[in-house]
Coordinates of C-alpha atoms (C1' of nucleotides) in Angstrom, one line a residue:
Chain A
M246 CA -93.4 -32.5 -54.9
Y247 CA -97.0 -32.8 -53.6
A248 CA -96.2 -30.5 -50.7
K249 CA -94.8 -27.9 -53.1
T250 CA -97.6 -28.0 -55.6
G251 CA -100.3 -27.6 -53.1
F252 CA -101.7 -31.1 -53.1
I253 CA -101.4 -31.1 -49.3
N254 CA -103.7 -34.1 -48.8
D255 CA -101.6 -36.3 -51.0
A256 CA -98.5 -35.0 -49.3
N257 CA -99.9 -35.8 -45.9
R258 CA -100.9 -39.3 -46.9
I259 CA -97.5 -40.1 -48.3
F260 CA -95.9 -38.5 -45.2
E261 CA -97.9 -40.8 -42.9
E262 CA -96.8 -43.8 -45.0
I263 CA -93.1 -43.2 -44.7
P264 CA -92.0 -45.6 -41.9
E265 CA -88.7 -44.0 -40.9
K266 CA -88.8 -40.3 -41.4
N267 CA -85.6 -38.3 -41.4
I268 CA -85.3 -34.6 -40.7
V269 CA -85.5 -33.7 -44.4
V270 CA -88.9 -35.3 -44.7
Y271 CA -90.2 -33.4 -41.7
N272 CA -88.7 -30.1 -43.0
T273 CA -90.3 -30.6 -46.4
M274 CA -93.7 -31.4 -44.9
I275 CA -93.5 -28.3 -42.8
T276 CA -92.7 -26.2 -45.8
G277 CA -95.6 -27.6 -47.7
L278 CA -98.0 -27.0 -44.9
L279 CA -96.9 -23.4 -44.5
R280 CA -97.2 -22.7 -48.2
C281 CA -100.8 -24.0 -48.0
R282 CA -101.4 -21.8 -45.0
F283 CA -101.9 -24.7 -42.6
I284 CA -100.0 -22.8 -39.9
V285 CA -101.4 -24.6 -36.9
E286 CA -100.6 -28.0 -38.4
A287 CA -97.1 -26.8 -39.4
E288 CA -96.4 -25.6 -35.9
Q289 CA -97.7 -28.9 -34.4
L290 CA -95.5 -30.9 -36.6
F291 CA -92.5 -28.7 -35.8
D292 CA -93.1 -29.1 -32.1
N293 CA -93.4 -32.8 -32.3
M294 CA -90.3 -33.4 -34.4
P295 CA -88.0 -36.0 -32.8
E296 CA -85.1 -33.8 -33.7
K297 CA -84.7 -30.3 -35.2
D298 CA -82.0 -28.7 -37.1
S299 CA -81.3 -25.1 -38.2
I300 CA -83.2 -25.5 -41.4
S301 CA -86.3 -26.6 -39.4
W302 CA -86.2 -23.4 -37.4
T303 CA -85.5 -21.3 -40.5
T304 CA -88.4 -22.9 -42.3
I305 CA -90.9 -22.1 -39.6
I306 CA -89.6 -18.5 -39.3
T307 CA -89.9 -18.0 -43.0
G308 CA -93.3 -19.6 -43.2
L309 CA -94.7 -17.4 -40.4
T310 CA -93.3 -14.3 -42.1
Q311 CA -94.8 -15.2 -45.4
N312 CA -98.1 -15.7 -43.8
G313 CA -98.0 -12.3 -42.2
L314 CA -97.4 -13.5 -38.7
F315 CA -94.4 -11.2 -38.2
K316 CA -94.4 -11.0 -34.4
E317 CA -94.6 -14.8 -34.1
A318 CA -91.7 -15.1 -36.6
V319 CA -89.5 -12.8 -34.5
D320 CA -90.5 -14.7 -31.3
K321 CA -89.5 -18.0 -32.9
F322 CA -86.2 -16.4 -34.0
K323 CA -85.5 -15.5 -30.3
E324 CA -86.4 -19.0 -29.2
M325 CA -84.0 -20.4 -31.8
G326 CA -81.2 -18.3 -30.4
I327 CA -81.9 -19.4 -26.9
E328 CA -81.8 -23.1 -28.0
G329 CA -78.4 -22.3 -29.5
F330 CA -79.0 -23.1 -33.1
C331 CA -76.7 -21.7 -35.8
M332 CA -78.2 -19.0 -37.9
D333 CA -77.3 -18.3 -41.5
Q334 CA -78.3 -15.9 -44.3
F335 CA -81.6 -17.6 -44.8
T336 CA -82.6 -17.1 -41.1
F337 CA -81.5 -13.5 -41.1
G338 CA -83.2 -12.6 -44.3
S339 CA -86.5 -14.0 -43.1
V340 CA -86.5 -12.5 -39.7
L341 CA -85.5 -9.1 -41.0
T342 CA -88.4 -9.2 -43.4
A343 CA -90.6 -10.0 -40.4
C344 CA -89.2 -7.0 -38.5
G345 CA -90.0 -4.8 -41.5
G346 CA -93.5 -6.3 -41.6
F347 CA -94.5 -4.9 -38.3
L348 CA -92.2 -1.9 -38.0
A349 CA -90.1 -3.5 -35.3
L350 CA -87.2 -1.1 -35.6
D351 CA -85.7 -1.9 -32.2
E352 CA -85.7 -5.6 -32.8
G353 CA -84.3 -5.1 -36.2
K354 CA -81.4 -3.1 -34.7
Q355 CA -80.7 -5.8 -32.2
I356 CA -80.6 -8.4 -35.0
H357 CA -78.4 -6.0 -37.0
A358 CA -75.9 -6.0 -34.1
Y359 CA -76.0 -9.8 -34.0
I360 CA -75.4 -10.0 -37.7
I361 CA -72.3 -7.9 -37.4
R362 CA -71.0 -10.1 -34.6
T363 CA -71.6 -13.2 -36.7
D364 CA -69.9 -11.6 -39.6
Y365 CA -72.8 -11.8 -42.0
Q366 CA -73.0 -8.1 -42.8
D367 CA -71.2 -8.6 -46.1
N368 CA -73.7 -11.1 -47.4
I369 CA -75.6 -9.7 -50.2
F370 CA -78.9 -11.3 -49.2
V371 CA -78.6 -10.2 -45.6
G372 CA -77.5 -6.7 -46.7
S373 CA -80.5 -6.3 -48.9
A374 CA -82.9 -7.6 -46.2
L375 CA -81.3 -5.2 -43.7
L376 CA -81.7 -2.1 -45.8
D377 CA -85.2 -3.1 -46.7
M378 CA -86.0 -3.5 -43.1
Y379 CA -84.8 0.0 -42.2
C380 CA -86.7 1.4 -45.1
K381 CA -90.0 -0.3 -44.0
C382 CA -89.4 1.1 -40.5
R383 CA -89.1 4.5 -42.1
N384 CA -85.4 4.9 -41.2
V385 CA -83.9 5.8 -44.6
K386 CA -80.7 7.2 -43.0
Y387 CA -79.8 3.8 -41.6
A388 CA -80.8 2.1 -44.8
E389 CA -78.5 4.4 -46.7
A390 CA -75.6 3.6 -44.3
V391 CA -76.1 -0.1 -44.9
F392 CA -76.3 0.4 -48.6
R393 CA -73.1 2.4 -48.7
K394 CA -71.3 -0.2 -46.7
M395 CA -72.3 -3.1 -48.9
R396 CA -69.3 -4.2 -50.9
H397 CA -71.3 -6.3 -53.2
K398 CA -74.5 -5.0 -54.7
N399 CA -76.8 -6.6 -57.2
V400 CA -80.0 -5.4 -58.9
I401 CA -82.0 -6.5 -55.9
S402 CA -80.0 -4.4 -53.4
W403 CA -80.2 -1.4 -55.7
T404 CA -83.9 -1.9 -56.2
A405 CA -84.5 -2.3 -52.4
M406 CA -82.9 1.1 -51.9
L407 CA -84.8 2.7 -54.8
V408 CA -88.1 1.4 -53.5
G409 CA -87.2 2.5 -50.0
Y410 CA -86.7 6.1 -51.2
G411 CA -90.0 6.0 -53.1
Q412 CA -92.0 4.6 -50.3
N413 CA -90.7 7.2 -47.9
G414 CA -91.6 10.0 -50.1
Y415 CA -88.1 10.6 -51.5
S416 CA -89.1 10.4 -55.2
E417 CA -86.3 12.5 -56.6
E418 CA -83.8 10.3 -54.8
A419 CA -85.4 7.2 -56.3
V420 CA -85.0 8.6 -59.8
R421 CA -81.4 9.7 -58.9
I422 CA -80.4 6.2 -57.6
F423 CA -81.9 4.6 -60.7
C424 CA -79.5 6.7 -62.9
D425 CA -76.6 5.9 -60.5
M426 CA -77.4 2.2 -60.8
Q427 CA -77.2 2.3 -64.6
R428 CA -73.9 4.2 -64.4
N429 CA -72.7 1.3 -62.3
E430 CA -73.8 -1.0 -65.2
I431 CA -76.4 -2.8 -63.2
H432 CA -79.3 -3.5 -65.6
P433 CA -82.8 -2.7 -64.2
D434 CA -85.3 -5.5 -64.3
D435 CA -89.1 -5.3 -64.2
F436 CA -89.2 -4.5 -60.5
T437 CA -86.7 -1.7 -60.8
L438 CA -88.3 -0.1 -63.8
G439 CA -91.8 -0.4 -62.4
S440 CA -90.8 1.2 -59.2
V441 CA -88.9 4.1 -60.7
I442 CA -91.9 4.9 -62.9
S443 CA -94.0 4.9 -59.9
S444 CA -91.7 7.5 -58.3
C445 CA -92.0 9.6 -61.4
A446 CA -95.7 9.3 -61.2
N447 CA -95.6 10.8 -57.7
L448 CA -93.5 13.7 -59.0
A449 CA -96.0 14.1 -61.9
S450 CA -92.8 14.1 -64.0
L451 CA -94.3 13.4 -67.4
E452 CA -91.1 14.0 -69.5
E453 CA -88.9 11.8 -67.3
G454 CA -91.7 9.2 -67.2
A455 CA -92.0 9.2 -70.9
Q456 CA -88.3 8.5 -71.2
F457 CA -88.8 5.4 -69.0
H458 CA -91.6 4.4 -71.3
G459 CA -89.0 4.5 -74.1
Q460 CA -86.6 2.5 -72.0
A461 CA -89.4 -0.1 -71.3
L462 CA -90.0 -0.5 -75.0
A463 CA -86.3 -0.7 -75.9
S464 CA -85.5 -3.3 -73.2
G465 CA -88.6 -5.4 -73.7
L466 CA -89.6 -4.9 -70.0
I467 CA -92.9 -3.3 -71.2
C468 CA -94.1 -6.9 -71.6
F469 CA -94.3 -7.2 -67.8
V470 CA -97.8 -6.2 -66.9
T471 CA -96.5 -4.5 -63.7
V472 CA -94.3 -2.2 -65.7
S473 CA -97.2 -1.2 -68.0
N474 CA -99.5 -0.8 -65.0
A475 CA -97.0 1.6 -63.5
L476 CA -96.9 3.6 -66.8
I477 CA -100.7 3.8 -66.9
T478 CA -100.6 5.2 -63.3
L479 CA -97.9 7.6 -64.4
Y480 CA -100.0 9.0 -67.3
G481 CA -103.0 9.1 -65.1
K482 CA -101.2 11.1 -62.4
C483 CA -99.8 13.4 -65.0
G484 CA -103.2 14.1 -66.4
S485 CA -102.4 12.5 -69.8
L486 CA -105.4 10.3 -70.0
E487 CA -105.0 9.8 -73.8
H488 CA -101.6 8.2 -73.2
A489 CA -102.9 6.1 -70.4
H490 CA -105.8 4.9 -72.6
Q491 CA -103.5 4.3 -75.6
L492 CA -101.1 2.1 -73.5
F493 CA -104.0 0.3 -71.9
H494 CA -105.2 -0.7 -75.4
E495 CA -101.8 -1.7 -76.6
M496 CA -101.3 -4.1 -73.7
K497 CA -101.7 -7.7 -74.7
I498 CA -102.3 -8.9 -71.2
R499 CA -104.2 -6.8 -68.7
D500 CA -105.0 -7.6 -65.1
E501 CA -107.3 -6.0 -62.6
V502 CA -104.6 -3.6 -61.6
S503 CA -104.4 -2.3 -65.2
W504 CA -108.1 -1.6 -65.2
T505 CA -108.0 -0.1 -61.7
A506 CA -105.1 2.2 -62.7
L507 CA -107.1 3.5 -65.6
V508 CA -110.3 3.9 -63.5
S509 CA -108.2 5.8 -60.9
G510 CA -106.7 8.0 -63.6
Y511 CA -110.1 9.1 -64.9
A512 CA -111.3 9.5 -61.3
Q513 CA -108.4 11.8 -60.4
F514 CA -109.2 14.0 -63.4
G515 CA -112.7 14.3 -62.2
K516 CA -114.3 12.6 -65.2
A517 CA -116.9 10.8 -63.2
N518 CA -119.1 9.5 -66.0
E519 CA -116.1 8.1 -67.8
T520 CA -114.9 6.5 -64.6
I521 CA -118.2 4.8 -64.0
S522 CA -118.7 3.6 -67.6
L523 CA -115.1 2.2 -67.6
F524 CA -115.9 0.5 -64.3
E525 CA -119.0 -1.1 -65.8
T526 CA -117.1 -2.2 -68.8
M527 CA -114.6 -3.8 -66.5
L528 CA -117.4 -5.8 -64.8
A529 CA -118.8 -6.7 -68.2
H530 CA -115.4 -8.2 -69.1
G531 CA -115.6 -10.4 -66.0
I532 CA -112.7 -8.6 -64.3
V533 CA -113.1 -8.7 -60.5
P534 CA -112.7 -5.3 -58.9
D535 CA -111.0 -5.0 -55.5
G536 CA -111.1 -2.4 -52.8
V537 CA -108.8 -0.1 -54.6
T538 CA -111.0 -0.1 -57.7
F539 CA -113.8 1.1 -55.5
V540 CA -111.7 3.9 -54.0
G541 CA -111.4 5.1 -57.6
V542 CA -115.1 4.8 -58.3
L543 CA -116.2 6.4 -55.0
S544 CA -113.7 9.3 -55.3
A545 CA -115.0 10.0 -58.8
C546 CA -118.5 10.2 -57.4
S547 CA -117.5 12.6 -54.6
R548 CA -115.5 14.8 -56.9
A549 CA -118.5 15.2 -59.2
G550 CA -121.1 15.5 -56.4
L551 CA -122.8 12.3 -57.5
V552 CA -124.1 11.5 -54.0
E553 CA -126.7 8.9 -54.9
K554 CA -124.4 7.1 -57.3
G555 CA -121.8 7.1 -54.5
Y556 CA -124.2 5.4 -52.1
H557 CA -125.1 2.9 -54.8
Y558 CA -121.5 1.9 -55.4
F559 CA -120.7 1.7 -51.7
E560 CA -123.6 -0.7 -51.3
C561 CA -122.6 -2.6 -54.4
M562 CA -119.1 -3.0 -53.0
V563 CA -120.3 -4.4 -49.7
K564 CA -123.3 -6.5 -50.8
E565 CA -122.4 -7.7 -54.3
H566 CA -118.7 -7.9 -54.1
R567 CA -118.4 -8.7 -50.5
I568 CA -115.5 -6.3 -49.9
T569 CA -115.2 -5.1 -46.3
P570 CA -114.7 -1.3 -46.4
I571 CA -111.5 0.0 -45.0
P572 CA -110.9 3.6 -43.7
D573 CA -110.2 4.8 -47.2
H574 CA -113.7 3.8 -48.4
Y575 CA -115.2 5.6 -45.4
T576 CA -113.1 8.6 -46.2
C577 CA -114.5 8.6 -49.7
M578 CA -118.1 8.5 -48.3
I579 CA -117.3 11.3 -45.8
D580 CA -115.9 13.3 -48.7
L581 CA -118.9 12.5 -50.9
L582 CA -121.5 13.7 -48.4
S583 CA -119.6 16.6 -46.8
R584 CA -118.3 18.1 -50.0
A585 CA -121.8 18.2 -51.4
G586 CA -122.7 20.3 -48.4
R587 CA -124.6 17.5 -46.7
L588 CA -122.7 17.9 -43.5
E589 CA -125.4 16.7 -41.1
E590 CA -125.7 13.5 -43.2
A591 CA -121.9 13.1 -43.1
K592 CA -122.0 13.5 -39.3
N593 CA -124.7 10.8 -39.0
F594 CA -122.7 8.6 -41.4
I595 CA -119.6 8.9 -39.2
N596 CA -121.6 8.1 -36.1
Q597 CA -122.9 4.9 -37.7
M598 CA -119.5 3.7 -38.9
P599 CA -118.1 0.5 -37.2
F600 CA -115.0 2.5 -36.2
S601 CA -114.0 6.1 -35.9
P602 CA -112.6 7.8 -39.0
D603 CA -108.8 7.9 -39.3
A604 CA -106.9 11.2 -39.5
I605 CA -107.5 11.5 -43.3
G606 CA -111.2 11.0 -42.7
W607 CA -111.4 13.8 -40.2
A608 CA -109.2 16.1 -42.3
T609 CA -111.5 15.5 -45.2
L610 CA -114.6 16.4 -43.2
L611 CA -112.8 19.4 -41.8
S612 CA -111.8 20.7 -45.2
S613 CA -115.4 20.4 -46.4
C614 CA -116.5 22.4 -43.4
R615 CA -114.1 25.0 -44.5
L616 CA -115.6 25.0 -47.9
N617 CA -119.1 25.3 -46.5
G618 CA -118.2 27.6 -43.7
N619 CA -119.6 25.2 -41.0
L620 CA -118.0 26.0 -37.7
E621 CA -119.9 23.6 -35.5
I622 CA -119.0 20.4 -37.3
G623 CA -115.7 21.9 -38.2
K624 CA -114.8 22.2 -34.6
W625 CA -115.8 18.6 -34.0
A626 CA -113.6 17.4 -36.9
A627 CA -110.7 19.5 -35.8
E628 CA -110.8 18.3 -32.2
S629 CA -111.1 14.7 -33.3
L630 CA -108.2 15.1 -35.7
H631 CA -106.2 16.8 -33.0
K632 CA -106.7 13.9 -30.6
L633 CA -105.4 11.4 -33.2
E634 CA -102.5 13.5 -34.5
P635 CA -101.6 16.4 -32.2
Q636 CA -98.7 17.3 -34.5
N637 CA -100.8 17.5 -37.6
P638 CA -101.1 21.2 -38.7
A639 CA -104.3 20.6 -40.6
S640 CA -106.4 20.7 -37.4
Y641 CA -105.2 24.2 -36.7
I642 CA -104.9 25.5 -40.2
L643 CA -108.2 24.5 -41.5
L644 CA -110.1 25.5 -38.4
S645 CA -108.4 28.8 -38.3
S646 CA -109.3 29.4 -42.0
I647 CA -113.0 28.9 -41.1
Y648 CA -112.6 31.5 -38.3
A649 CA -110.6 33.8 -40.7
A650 CA -113.3 33.6 -43.3
K651 CA -115.8 34.7 -40.6
G652 CA -113.6 37.5 -39.5
K653 CA -113.1 36.0 -36.1
W654 CA -109.5 37.0 -35.7
D655 CA -109.4 36.5 -31.9
D656 CA -110.0 32.8 -32.5
V657 CA -107.4 32.7 -35.3
A658 CA -104.9 34.2 -32.9
K659 CA -105.7 31.7 -30.2
L660 CA -105.1 28.8 -32.6
R661 CA -101.9 30.3 -33.8
K662 CA -100.7 30.6 -30.2
G663 CA -101.7 27.0 -29.5
M664 CA -99.8 25.9 -32.6
R665 CA -96.6 27.7 -31.4
E666 CA -96.9 26.2 -27.9
M667 CA -97.3 22.7 -29.3
G668 CA -94.5 23.2 -31.7
V669 CA -96.7 22.4 -34.7
K670 CA -95.5 23.8 -38.0
K671 CA -97.7 24.4 -41.1
E672 CA -96.7 22.4 -44.0
P673 CA -95.4 25.0 -46.5
G674 CA -97.2 25.2 -49.8
H675 CA -95.0 24.6 -52.8
S676 CA -95.8 24.7 -56.5
W677 CA -93.4 23.6 -59.2
I678 CA -93.1 23.5 -62.9
K679 CA -90.7 21.7 -65.1
Y680 CA -88.8 23.6 -67.8
K681 CA -85.9 22.3 -69.9
N682 CA -85.4 19.3 -67.6
K683 CA -85.2 21.4 -64.6
V684 CA -87.8 21.7 -61.8
H685 CA -88.5 25.3 -60.8
I686 CA -90.1 25.3 -57.3
F687 CA -91.9 28.2 -55.7
S688 CA -93.3 29.0 -52.3
A689 CA -95.5 32.0 -51.4
D690 CA -93.8 35.3 -51.8
D691 CA -90.7 33.5 -53.0
R692 CA -87.9 35.7 -54.5
S693 CA -85.2 33.0 -54.8
S694 CA -85.7 32.5 -58.5
P695 CA -83.3 34.3 -60.8
F696 CA -86.3 35.3 -62.8
S697 CA -88.2 36.8 -59.9
D698 CA -88.3 40.3 -61.4
Q699 CA -89.9 39.1 -64.6
I700 CA -92.3 36.8 -62.7
Y701 CA -93.6 39.5 -60.4
A702 CA -93.9 42.0 -63.2
K703 CA -95.9 39.4 -65.2
L704 CA -98.2 38.9 -62.2
E705 CA -98.7 42.6 -61.8
S706 CA -99.7 43.2 -65.4
L707 CA -102.0 40.1 -65.3
Y708 CA -103.6 41.4 -62.2
L709 CA -104.7 44.6 -63.9
K710 CA -106.1 42.8 -66.9
M711 CA -107.9 40.3 -64.6
I712 CA -109.5 43.2 -62.7
E713 CA -110.7 44.7 -66.0
E714 CA -112.3 41.3 -66.8
G715 CA -114.2 41.2 -63.6
Y716 CA -111.9 39.3 -61.2
V717 CA -112.5 40.0 -57.6
P718 CA -109.8 38.8 -55.1
D719 CA -111.2 36.5 -52.5
M720 CA -109.8 37.8 -49.2
S721 CA -111.2 34.9 -47.2
F722 CA -108.2 32.9 -48.3
V723 CA -105.8 35.1 -46.5
L724 CA -105.3 33.8 -43.0
H725 CA -103.8 37.0 -41.6
D726 CA -105.5 40.0 -40.2
V727 CA -103.8 42.7 -42.3
E728 CA -104.7 45.6 -44.5
K729 CA -106.7 44.9 -47.6
S730 CA -103.9 46.0 -50.0
E731 CA -101.5 43.7 -48.1
K732 CA -104.0 40.8 -48.4
I733 CA -104.3 41.4 -52.2
K734 CA -100.5 41.3 -52.5
M735 CA -100.3 38.1 -50.4
L736 CA -102.9 36.5 -52.6
N737 CA -101.2 37.5 -55.8
H738 CA -97.9 36.0 -54.6
H739 CA -99.2 32.5 -53.8
S740 CA -96.9 29.7 -55.0
E741 CA -99.3 28.5 -57.7
K742 CA -99.5 31.9 -59.2
L743 CA -95.8 32.3 -59.2
A744 CA -95.3 29.0 -61.0
I745 CA -98.0 29.8 -63.5
A746 CA -96.4 33.2 -64.3
F747 CA -93.1 31.4 -64.8
G748 CA -94.8 29.0 -67.2
L749 CA -96.4 31.9 -69.1
L750 CA -93.0 33.5 -69.5
F751 CA -91.0 30.5 -70.5
I752 CA -93.1 27.6 -71.8
P753 CA -93.5 28.2 -75.6
D754 CA -96.9 29.2 -76.9
G755 CA -99.2 26.4 -77.8
L756 CA -97.8 24.1 -75.1
Q757 CA -99.8 23.3 -72.0
I758 CA -98.5 24.9 -68.8
R759 CA -98.3 22.1 -66.2
V760 CA -98.0 23.1 -62.5
V761 CA -97.9 20.7 -59.6
K762 CA -98.8 21.8 -56.0
N763 CA -98.2 19.8 -52.8
L764 CA -101.4 21.1 -51.1
R765 CA -104.9 21.7 -52.4
V766 CA -105.2 24.6 -54.8
C767 CA -106.4 27.8 -53.1
G768 CA -109.8 29.0 -54.0
D769 CA -108.7 32.4 -55.0
C770 CA -105.9 31.0 -57.2
H771 CA -108.4 28.7 -58.8
N772 CA -110.6 31.6 -59.7
A773 CA -107.7 33.7 -60.9
T774 CA -106.3 30.9 -63.0
K775 CA -109.6 30.8 -64.9
Y776 CA -109.2 34.4 -65.8
I777 CA -105.5 33.9 -66.7
S778 CA -106.4 31.1 -69.0
R779 CA -108.9 33.3 -70.9
I780 CA -106.7 36.4 -71.0
T781 CA -103.6 34.6 -72.3
Q782 CA -105.4 31.9 -74.3
R783 CA -103.2 29.2 -72.7
E784 CA -104.1 25.8 -71.4
I785 CA -103.1 25.5 -67.7
L786 CA -103.0 22.1 -66.0
V787 CA -102.7 22.2 -62.2
R788 CA -102.3 19.0 -60.3
D789 CA -102.9 19.6 -56.6
A790 CA -102.7 17.2 -53.7
V791 CA -105.9 15.5 -54.6
R792 CA -106.9 16.1 -58.2
F793 CA -106.4 17.8 -61.5
H794 CA -107.7 21.2 -62.7
L795 CA -107.5 21.9 -66.4
F796 CA -108.1 25.6 -67.1
K797 CA -109.1 26.5 -70.6
D798 CA -110.6 29.7 -71.9
G799 CA -111.9 30.8 -68.5
V800 CA -113.3 27.4 -67.4
C801 CA -111.9 24.7 -65.2
S802 CA -112.5 21.0 -65.9
C803 CA -113.6 20.5 -62.3
G804 CA -116.7 22.6 -62.9
D805 CA -115.8 24.6 -59.7
F806 CA -116.8 21.6 -57.6
W807 CA -113.9 20.5 -55.5
Chain B
dA7 C1' -85.8 -28.8 -47.1
dT8 C1' -84.9 -22.6 -45.9
dA9 C1' -83.8 -16.4 -48.0
dG10 C1' -83.6 -10.5 -50.1
dG11 C1' -86.8 -5.9 -54.1
dG12 C1' -92.5 -3.6 -57.1
dT13 C1' -97.4 -2.1 -59.7
dT14 C1' -103.5 0.2 -58.1
dA15 C1' -105.9 4.8 -53.7
dG16 C1' -107.6 9.3 -50.2

DNA sequence: ATAGGGTTAG
């Protein structure tokens, strides 16, 4: 009892007083030590036991896993096998979790083979752990195979698969399997619902998400703070700050994640002052911010160009809150400085960092160089990114767009050739819009939609009106050396423009047109959309890869700073 | 005495 409840000193005293200790007493003590994170002591006791059984071994493997010592757990598992101890569902469950913890796919596969030999593959615990391991190792195909073969499934196995889809970027599949699960009359619990809402958030699927909100209310699962937190995130990611705010106020219990979710929602929308004042309110309520909260605050500062405030909160995070910055925080700072055009300062900042930026950090710097037309630092960023991730198209694409904007077509061609030789492919830009429960997805110059004729005609007529109003196409966003008229056509057929035209045609007047894009919105499209919002008197909300743009009567909520 | 699934971010 003492061991379990964390009174480890009392437990230790009683343990010492027991004259003849049997194996159960040892095992219990080891469990207690591990729960209290006394790992060295637990291992010592384990090593000095007069006699061990399978449970002793499983206990130590589980404890190591739960303390994040995945490699050590797997090593102990191997030792256990060599010593000839019998393994059961508990052992397999723990060691598979450990494999997932440090992405040890090969070891996971070997253990899978062993599980089949020992006839444990039909065990529901082992099956769930297996498919979770494959998902964590980013092998969704194997996970699906395990899932299909499982004869018995419960809410945990279904949730593990759903989460696996979501975490590997297959958000649509996550939503699909959620529906499947309900058809199989498995009732979702708080984990399942929270997770499917989070997938909806990644799809920016407001309608679907709102239905899950309804389901949360009807089932009572809304009471779980995690479910409500997922909903706040959803509303934030869909740009519905009013809904996020309303739900936040309705919640009876809030934790630091609830506050952080709302802070991040405001930050994504670019409402820097609101983000900061919400953060200050959070502090005033005695809520302790964590590293994620600061990502929200810092990114709000960078989106609004509040360089001094950004410095201030970075200092505040390190000195007052004693949070060690991780690469994400450094990326925010790189973004803060470089986007504001202070590229030399960004360079100095990077050189003073305790470690080199990660790929996202370099890509951030590179994209600011593109914005500011800085070739010198841009080259440095592109080369560094290329060294880290040779297959990442961003190093080629962004650098070549700097060259293209300067008319240096020879260099553009060189990069293109390099890309081909390396087998690097540009991530295709897609924009999508939801209409009548169906997602309509567009890529540049796409004619696959049954409504293409109408869409292109709409764009053509809009283009003429835009020109009348003073719109000038910005050719620097065309990465090809072609005739001017061809460039204009290419610009006018960008995926976001196609999706917006679709919205203008089909979304009823008075409703917001909501478009999502997988990459950052293009500068010319941004400008054009401002004109379109004024000409048509429609509200257009575009969520790109990093933030929201709300276009209304010729103005964008980002204030053209992005 | 031992086990399997989530929520916040660039």
